[in-house]
Short mmCIF file of C-alpha atoms and ligand atoms in Angstrom, two decimals:
data_model
loop_
_atom_site.label_atom_id
_atom_site.label_comp_id
_atom_site.label_asym_id
_atom_site.label_seq_id
_atom_site.Cartn_x
_atom_site.Cartn_y
_atom_site.Cartn_z
CA MET W 1 -0.02 0.00 -0.02
CA ASN W 2 1.48 3.31 -1.07
CA PHE W 3 0.39 6.64 0.38
CA LYS W 4 1.58 10.19 0.01
CA ASN W 5 1.33 11.16 3.78
CA LEU W 6 1.49 7.77 5.53
CA LEU W 7 4.09 5.04 5.91
CA TYR W 8 2.91 1.58 6.65
CA ASN W 9 5.15 -1.30 7.76
CA THR W 10 4.34 -4.73 9.25
CA GLU W 11 6.34 -6.64 11.68
CA GLU W 12 4.97 -10.21 12.26
CA LYS W 13 1.40 -9.51 13.45
CA ILE W 14 1.89 -5.82 14.05
CA GLY W 15 0.81 -2.96 11.52
CA LEU W 16 2.91 0.23 12.12
CA ILE W 17 1.29 3.40 10.73
CA THR W 18 3.44 6.58 10.65
CA ILE W 19 1.88 9.83 9.69
CA ASN W 20 4.47 11.29 7.49
CA ARG W 21 4.33 15.00 7.04
CA PRO W 22 7.21 16.01 9.29
CA SER W 23 7.77 19.45 7.65
CA LYS W 24 4.19 20.36 8.81
CA LEU W 25 4.65 18.61 12.13
CA ASN W 26 2.36 15.77 10.72
CA ALA W 27 -0.67 18.13 10.61
CA LEU W 28 -3.77 16.20 9.32
CA ASN W 29 -4.86 17.63 6.07
CA SER W 30 -7.86 16.20 4.21
CA GLU W 31 -5.80 14.03 2.12
CA THR W 32 -4.08 12.42 5.15
CA LEU W 33 -7.53 11.79 6.65
CA ASP W 34 -8.59 10.07 3.46
CA GLU W 35 -5.53 7.94 3.50
CA LEU W 36 -5.95 7.07 7.15
CA GLN W 37 -9.48 5.88 6.44
CA THR W 38 -8.40 3.75 3.31
CA LEU W 39 -5.53 2.29 5.35
CA PHE W 40 -7.52 1.30 8.48
CA GLU W 41 -10.16 -0.20 6.08
CA ASN W 42 -7.52 -2.46 4.47
CA VAL W 43 -5.95 -3.37 7.87
CA GLU W 44 -9.37 -4.44 9.10
CA LYS W 45 -9.55 -7.02 6.42
CA ASP W 46 -5.90 -8.27 6.84
CA ASN W 47 -6.10 -11.27 8.97
CA SER W 48 -2.41 -11.50 9.36
CA ILE W 49 -2.39 -8.23 11.50
CA ASN W 50 -3.57 -8.41 15.19
CA VAL W 51 -2.59 -4.92 16.58
CA VAL W 52 -1.88 -1.60 15.02
CA ILE W 53 0.47 1.11 16.38
CA ILE W 54 0.19 4.64 15.22
CA THR W 55 2.90 7.19 15.46
CA GLY W 56 4.26 10.52 13.88
CA ALA W 57 7.19 10.90 11.61
CA GLY W 58 10.28 12.78 13.02
CA ASP W 59 11.19 13.43 16.61
CA LYS W 60 9.07 16.61 17.24
CA ALA W 61 5.47 15.70 16.65
CA PHE W 62 2.88 12.91 16.86
CA VAL W 63 0.33 15.21 15.15
CA ALA W 64 0.17 19.09 15.58
CA GLY W 65 -3.46 19.14 14.81
CA ALA W 66 -5.72 19.57 11.79
CA ASP W 67 -4.09 21.48 8.90
CA ILE W 68 -4.66 25.12 9.78
CA ASN W 69 -4.25 26.16 6.08
CA GLU W 70 -7.39 24.01 5.21
CA LEU W 71 -9.08 24.86 8.43
CA ARG W 72 -8.98 28.58 7.85
CA GLU W 73 -11.12 28.30 4.71
CA CYS W 74 -14.12 26.85 6.66
CA ASN W 75 -17.59 28.62 6.81
CA TYR W 76 -20.64 27.15 8.66
CA GLU W 77 -21.38 24.55 5.91
CA SER W 78 -17.86 23.41 5.18
CA GLY W 79 -17.17 23.43 8.90
CA ILE W 80 -19.89 20.75 9.34
CA SER W 81 -18.19 18.52 6.70
CA PHE W 82 -14.73 19.31 8.07
CA SER W 83 -15.67 18.24 11.53
CA GLU W 84 -17.61 15.20 10.44
CA LYS W 85 -14.74 13.97 8.08
CA GLY W 86 -12.25 13.87 11.07
CA GLN W 87 -14.92 12.44 13.39
CA ASN W 88 -15.75 9.62 10.93
CA VAL W 89 -12.04 8.63 10.73
CA PHE W 90 -11.62 8.74 14.61
CA ASN W 91 -14.85 6.70 15.12
CA LEU W 92 -13.51 4.20 12.71
CA ILE W 93 -10.37 3.93 14.79
CA GLU W 94 -12.18 3.96 18.14
CA ASN W 95 -14.47 1.18 16.92
CA PHE W 96 -11.80 -0.80 15.13
CA ASP W 97 -11.83 -4.48 15.80
CA LYS W 98 -8.17 -4.82 16.48
CA PRO W 99 -6.41 -2.94 19.34
CA VAL W 100 -4.82 0.41 18.23
CA ILE W 101 -1.94 1.78 20.29
CA ALA W 102 -0.94 5.49 19.95
CA ALA W 103 2.79 5.90 20.32
CA VAL W 104 2.74 9.78 20.96
CA ASN W 105 6.23 10.98 20.18
CA GLY W 106 5.93 14.75 20.48
CA PHE W 107 3.31 17.34 20.02
CA ALA W 108 -0.30 15.87 20.09
CA LEU W 109 -2.30 18.94 19.77
CA GLY W 110 -5.91 19.50 18.51
CA GLY W 111 -6.64 16.85 16.00
CA GLY W 112 -3.46 15.10 17.20
CA CYS W 113 -4.77 14.82 20.78
CA GLU W 114 -8.06 13.82 19.38
CA LEU W 115 -6.49 11.09 17.30
CA ALA W 116 -4.65 9.72 20.31
CA LEU W 117 -7.95 9.87 22.33
CA ALA W 118 -9.59 7.68 19.69
CA CYS W 119 -6.95 5.05 20.07
CA HIS W 120 -7.42 2.14 22.67
CA ILE W 121 -4.12 2.65 24.50
CA ARG W 122 -1.84 5.78 24.58
CA LEU W 123 1.93 5.48 25.20
CA ALA W 124 3.88 8.68 25.21
CA SER W 125 7.51 9.79 25.02
CA ALA W 126 8.84 11.99 27.81
CA ASN W 127 8.98 15.01 25.51
CA SER W 128 5.38 14.77 24.34
CA LYS W 129 2.90 17.43 24.83
CA PHE W 130 -0.88 17.14 24.58
CA GLY W 131 -3.50 19.89 24.26
CA GLN W 132 -6.66 21.19 22.67
CA PRO W 133 -5.41 24.74 21.69
CA GLU W 134 -8.36 25.41 19.31
CA VAL W 135 -9.66 28.31 21.25
CA ASN W 136 -6.48 30.17 20.37
CA LEU W 137 -7.62 29.99 16.83
CA GLY W 138 -11.09 31.11 17.64
CA ILE W 139 -12.73 27.73 17.27
CA ILE W 140 -13.50 24.60 19.52
CA PRO W 141 -12.11 21.00 19.14
CA GLY W 142 -14.25 19.43 16.29
CA TYR W 143 -12.77 15.95 15.92
CA GLY W 144 -14.28 14.59 19.15
CA GLY W 145 -12.09 16.41 21.74
CA THR W 146 -14.96 17.91 23.84
CA GLN W 147 -16.53 14.47 24.11
CA ARG W 148 -13.65 12.06 24.38
CA LEU W 149 -11.39 14.14 26.65
CA SER W 150 -14.28 15.00 29.04
CA ARG W 151 -15.09 11.14 29.33
CA MET W 152 -11.44 10.07 29.52
CA ILE W 153 -10.41 12.47 32.38
CA ASN W 154 -13.14 14.36 33.85
CA THR W 155 -15.32 17.13 32.80
CA GLY W 156 -13.73 19.78 35.04
CA ARG W 157 -10.23 18.95 33.87
CA ALA W 158 -11.32 18.75 30.24
CA ALA W 159 -13.06 22.12 30.59
CA GLU W 160 -9.80 23.62 32.02
CA TYR W 161 -7.65 22.36 29.06
CA ILE W 162 -10.11 23.08 26.37
CA LEU W 163 -11.00 26.62 27.68
CA THR W 164 -7.28 27.62 28.36
CA GLY W 165 -5.74 25.74 25.43
CA ASP W 166 -2.89 25.02 27.69
CA MET W 167 -0.48 22.28 26.89
CA ILE W 168 -0.36 19.27 29.00
CA SER W 169 3.16 17.71 29.73
CA ALA W 170 3.68 13.84 29.41
CA GLU W 171 3.95 13.70 33.18
CA GLU W 172 0.73 15.58 33.78
CA ALA W 173 -0.93 13.36 31.21
CA LEU W 174 0.09 10.26 32.96
CA ASN W 175 -1.03 11.69 36.36
CA ILE W 176 -4.49 12.50 34.96
CA GLY W 177 -5.00 9.18 33.14
CA LEU W 178 -4.67 10.60 29.64
CA VAL W 179 -1.74 8.30 28.85
CA ASN W 180 -1.12 4.76 30.00
CA LYS W 181 2.77 4.95 30.28
CA ILE W 182 5.78 7.15 29.54
CA PHE W 183 8.95 6.08 27.95
CA THR W 184 12.20 7.81 26.85
CA ASN W 185 11.98 9.18 23.30
CA GLU W 186 14.42 6.49 22.28
CA ASN W 187 12.47 3.55 23.74
CA LEU W 188 8.98 4.60 22.91
CA ILE W 189 8.41 2.57 19.64
CA ASP W 190 10.14 -0.47 20.99
CA GLU W 191 8.10 -0.50 24.12
CA ALA W 192 4.90 0.00 21.95
CA LYS W 193 5.96 -3.00 19.80
CA LYS W 194 6.62 -5.15 23.00
CA MET W 195 3.11 -4.34 24.28
CA ALA W 196 1.61 -4.95 20.86
CA ASN W 197 3.36 -8.31 20.73
CA ARG W 198 2.11 -9.26 24.09
CA ILE W 199 -1.43 -8.63 22.80
CA ALA W 200 -0.83 -10.11 19.44
CA GLU W 201 0.24 -13.46 21.02
CA LYS W 202 -3.15 -14.05 22.88
CA GLY W 203 -6.11 -15.74 21.47
CA GLN W 204 -7.49 -13.14 19.12
CA ILE W 205 -11.13 -14.09 19.64
CA ALA W 206 -10.77 -13.09 23.25
CA ILE W 207 -8.95 -9.93 22.38
CA ARG W 208 -11.57 -8.83 19.87
CA LEU W 209 -14.46 -9.63 22.05
CA ALA W 210 -12.90 -7.92 24.93
CA LEU W 211 -12.34 -4.81 22.90
CA LYS W 212 -15.88 -4.99 21.57
CA SER W 213 -17.29 -5.13 25.12
CA ILE W 214 -15.09 -2.19 26.23
CA GLN W 215 -16.26 -0.22 23.06
CA SER W 216 -19.85 -0.82 24.03
CA THR W 217 -19.60 1.45 27.03
CA ASN W 218 -19.58 4.43 24.61
CA ASN W 219 -23.13 3.68 23.41
CA ILE W 220 -25.09 1.86 26.11
CA SER W 221 -26.02 1.97 29.74
CA GLN W 222 -24.05 -0.15 32.35
CA ILE W 223 -27.14 -2.45 32.71
CA GLU W 224 -27.17 -3.19 29.01
CA GLY W 225 -23.37 -3.29 28.86
CA LEU W 226 -23.34 -6.01 31.46
CA LYS W 227 -25.79 -8.06 29.39
CA PHE W 228 -23.66 -7.51 26.36
CA GLU W 229 -20.59 -8.57 28.34
CA THR W 230 -22.31 -11.75 29.37
CA LYS W 231 -23.20 -12.69 25.80
CA LEU W 232 -19.59 -12.13 24.49
CA PHE W 233 -18.15 -14.01 27.55
CA ALA W 234 -20.35 -16.91 26.71
CA GLU W 235 -19.22 -16.74 23.16
CA CYS W 236 -15.60 -17.16 24.35
CA CYS W 237 -16.60 -20.18 26.40
CA ASN W 238 -17.61 -21.81 23.06
CA THR W 239 -14.10 -21.48 21.41
CA ALA W 240 -11.17 -23.92 21.20
CA ASP W 241 -8.98 -21.18 22.52
CA PHE W 242 -10.86 -21.09 25.79
CA LYS W 243 -10.33 -24.95 26.19
CA GLU W 244 -6.56 -24.46 25.18
CA GLY W 245 -6.11 -21.43 27.49
CA THR W 246 -7.55 -23.08 30.58
CA SER W 247 -5.87 -26.49 29.77
CA ALA W 248 -2.56 -24.92 29.35
CA PHE W 249 -2.84 -23.22 32.73
CA LEU W 250 -3.59 -26.48 34.49
CA GLU W 251 -1.01 -28.35 32.63
CA LYS W 252 1.50 -25.49 33.41
CA ARG W 253 2.52 -24.93 29.88
CA LYS W 254 2.30 -22.05 27.35
CA PRO W 255 -1.11 -21.92 25.46
CA ASN W 256 -1.01 -22.42 21.75
CA PHE W 257 -4.04 -20.37 20.53
CA LYS W 258 -5.43 -21.16 17.15
CA ASN W 259 -7.96 -18.18 17.06
CA LYS W 260 -10.74 -20.64 16.75
N1 LIG O 1 -1.47 22.94 10.48
C1 LIG O 1 -0.70 23.35 9.58
N2 LIG O 1 0.58 23.57 9.66
C2 LIG O 1 1.12 23.41 10.90
C3 LIG O 1 0.45 23.04 12.02
C4 LIG O 1 -0.92 22.81 11.68
N3 LIG O 1 -1.72 22.41 12.68
N4 LIG O 1 1.20 22.86 13.04
C5 LIG O 1 2.54 23.19 12.60
N5 LIG O 1 2.44 23.53 11.30
C6 LIG O 1 3.65 23.94 10.40
C7 LIG O 1 4.03 25.36 10.54
O1 LIG O 1 3.19 26.31 9.95
C8 LIG O 1 5.49 25.27 10.19
O2 LIG O 1 5.42 25.35 8.82
P1 LIG O 1 6.45 26.20 7.96
O3 LIG O 1 7.78 25.74 8.26
O4 LIG O 1 6.07 25.96 6.52
O5 LIG O 1 6.22 27.59 8.39
C9 LIG O 1 5.87 23.87 10.58
O6 LIG O 1 4.76 23.13 10.78
C10 LIG O 1 6.69 23.80 11.83
O7 LIG O 1 5.95 24.49 12.88
P2 LIG O 1 6.45 25.68 13.79
O8 LIG O 1 5.31 26.41 14.37
O9 LIG O 1 7.56 26.45 12.91
O10 LIG O 1 7.16 24.88 15.01
P3 LIG O 1 7.43 25.28 16.41
O11 LIG O 1 8.43 24.28 16.93
O12 LIG O 1 7.94 26.76 16.46
O13 LIG O 1 6.04 25.22 17.14
C11 LIG O 1 3.98 24.17 17.73
C12 LIG O 1 5.49 23.93 17.29
C13 LIG O 1 3.25 22.83 17.75
C14 LIG O 1 3.80 24.75 19.05
C15 LIG O 1 3.31 25.04 16.65
O14 LIG O 1 3.55 24.60 15.28
C16 LIG O 1 1.75 25.10 16.81
O15 LIG O 1 1.32 25.72 17.69
N6 LIG O 1 0.99 24.58 15.86
C17 LIG O 1 -0.37 24.54 15.80
C18 LIG O 1 -1.06 23.80 16.93
C19 LIG O 1 -2.44 23.91 16.82
O16 LIG O 1 -3.17 24.99 17.03
N7 LIG O 1 -3.20 22.83 16.56
C20 LIG O 1 -4.65 22.66 16.53
C21 LIG O 1 -5.16 23.02 15.09
S1 LIG O 1 -6.83 22.92 15.07
#
């Protein structure tokens, strides 16, 4: 797969996506969003890939936001489609049926922070900086930031960051639960790959159903969510992987999952 603004490499069962516009700090223009949509749709169909990592090219930025050159042309009508386009791609990532790990390696601002928020796990380099600085441009976050940040941290904190536009250091992001772990800049990608490999080695039916159950919390009440979890739990009980995983534990050996 060849893209103008993305690099895509595979290593065993991991797909590594790099947003590749370093001269613009990997800002998301419309072409890059289209490419991301196409790539994720292709990876979803690729049974050889179990986990996706997404990062930014260069050592300065993950993604420094939506492309302000395109953004500045928006009026009310085009503002709706601008916002919906980014939201659609990020919804695709949030609801992706394989785990997506954001390896945040620098500025994750505006659309970059929103992209990280749509991923399932966020790992960050010590020099990374998060933030929703849209108010500095006279707009508000439009790729899901007001919704996902408020749910992920809490509404008071989200209000502070969105209303001040202040940047959030990696350490602060860790303290408020915005990122899972921090690594040195040099180690970030290797550590993301290690985590991805740990997930990729498990029985993938359980991984996909666990993700599906977690994703349902966005759309349904806890009572409905618990019923949904029970149904997916029971589906797992019907698999050969479940028999293998429990037998391997009792026989004190490594499980050999067949994803069946
Ligand atoms: N859209 C378009 N271009 C962007 C961009 C964005 N969101 N963010 C950075 N760039 C471009 C700059 O215009 C510059 O391009 P140029 O070299 O052609 O002039 C290049 O990337 C490097 O950025 P620069 O601002 O020179 O780097 P810096 O180290 O001085 O500052 C930031 C880094 C991230 C603090 C600064 O680029 C910034 O504030 N970016 C915008 C962040 C933002 O508001 N995002 C939300 C958008 S909705």
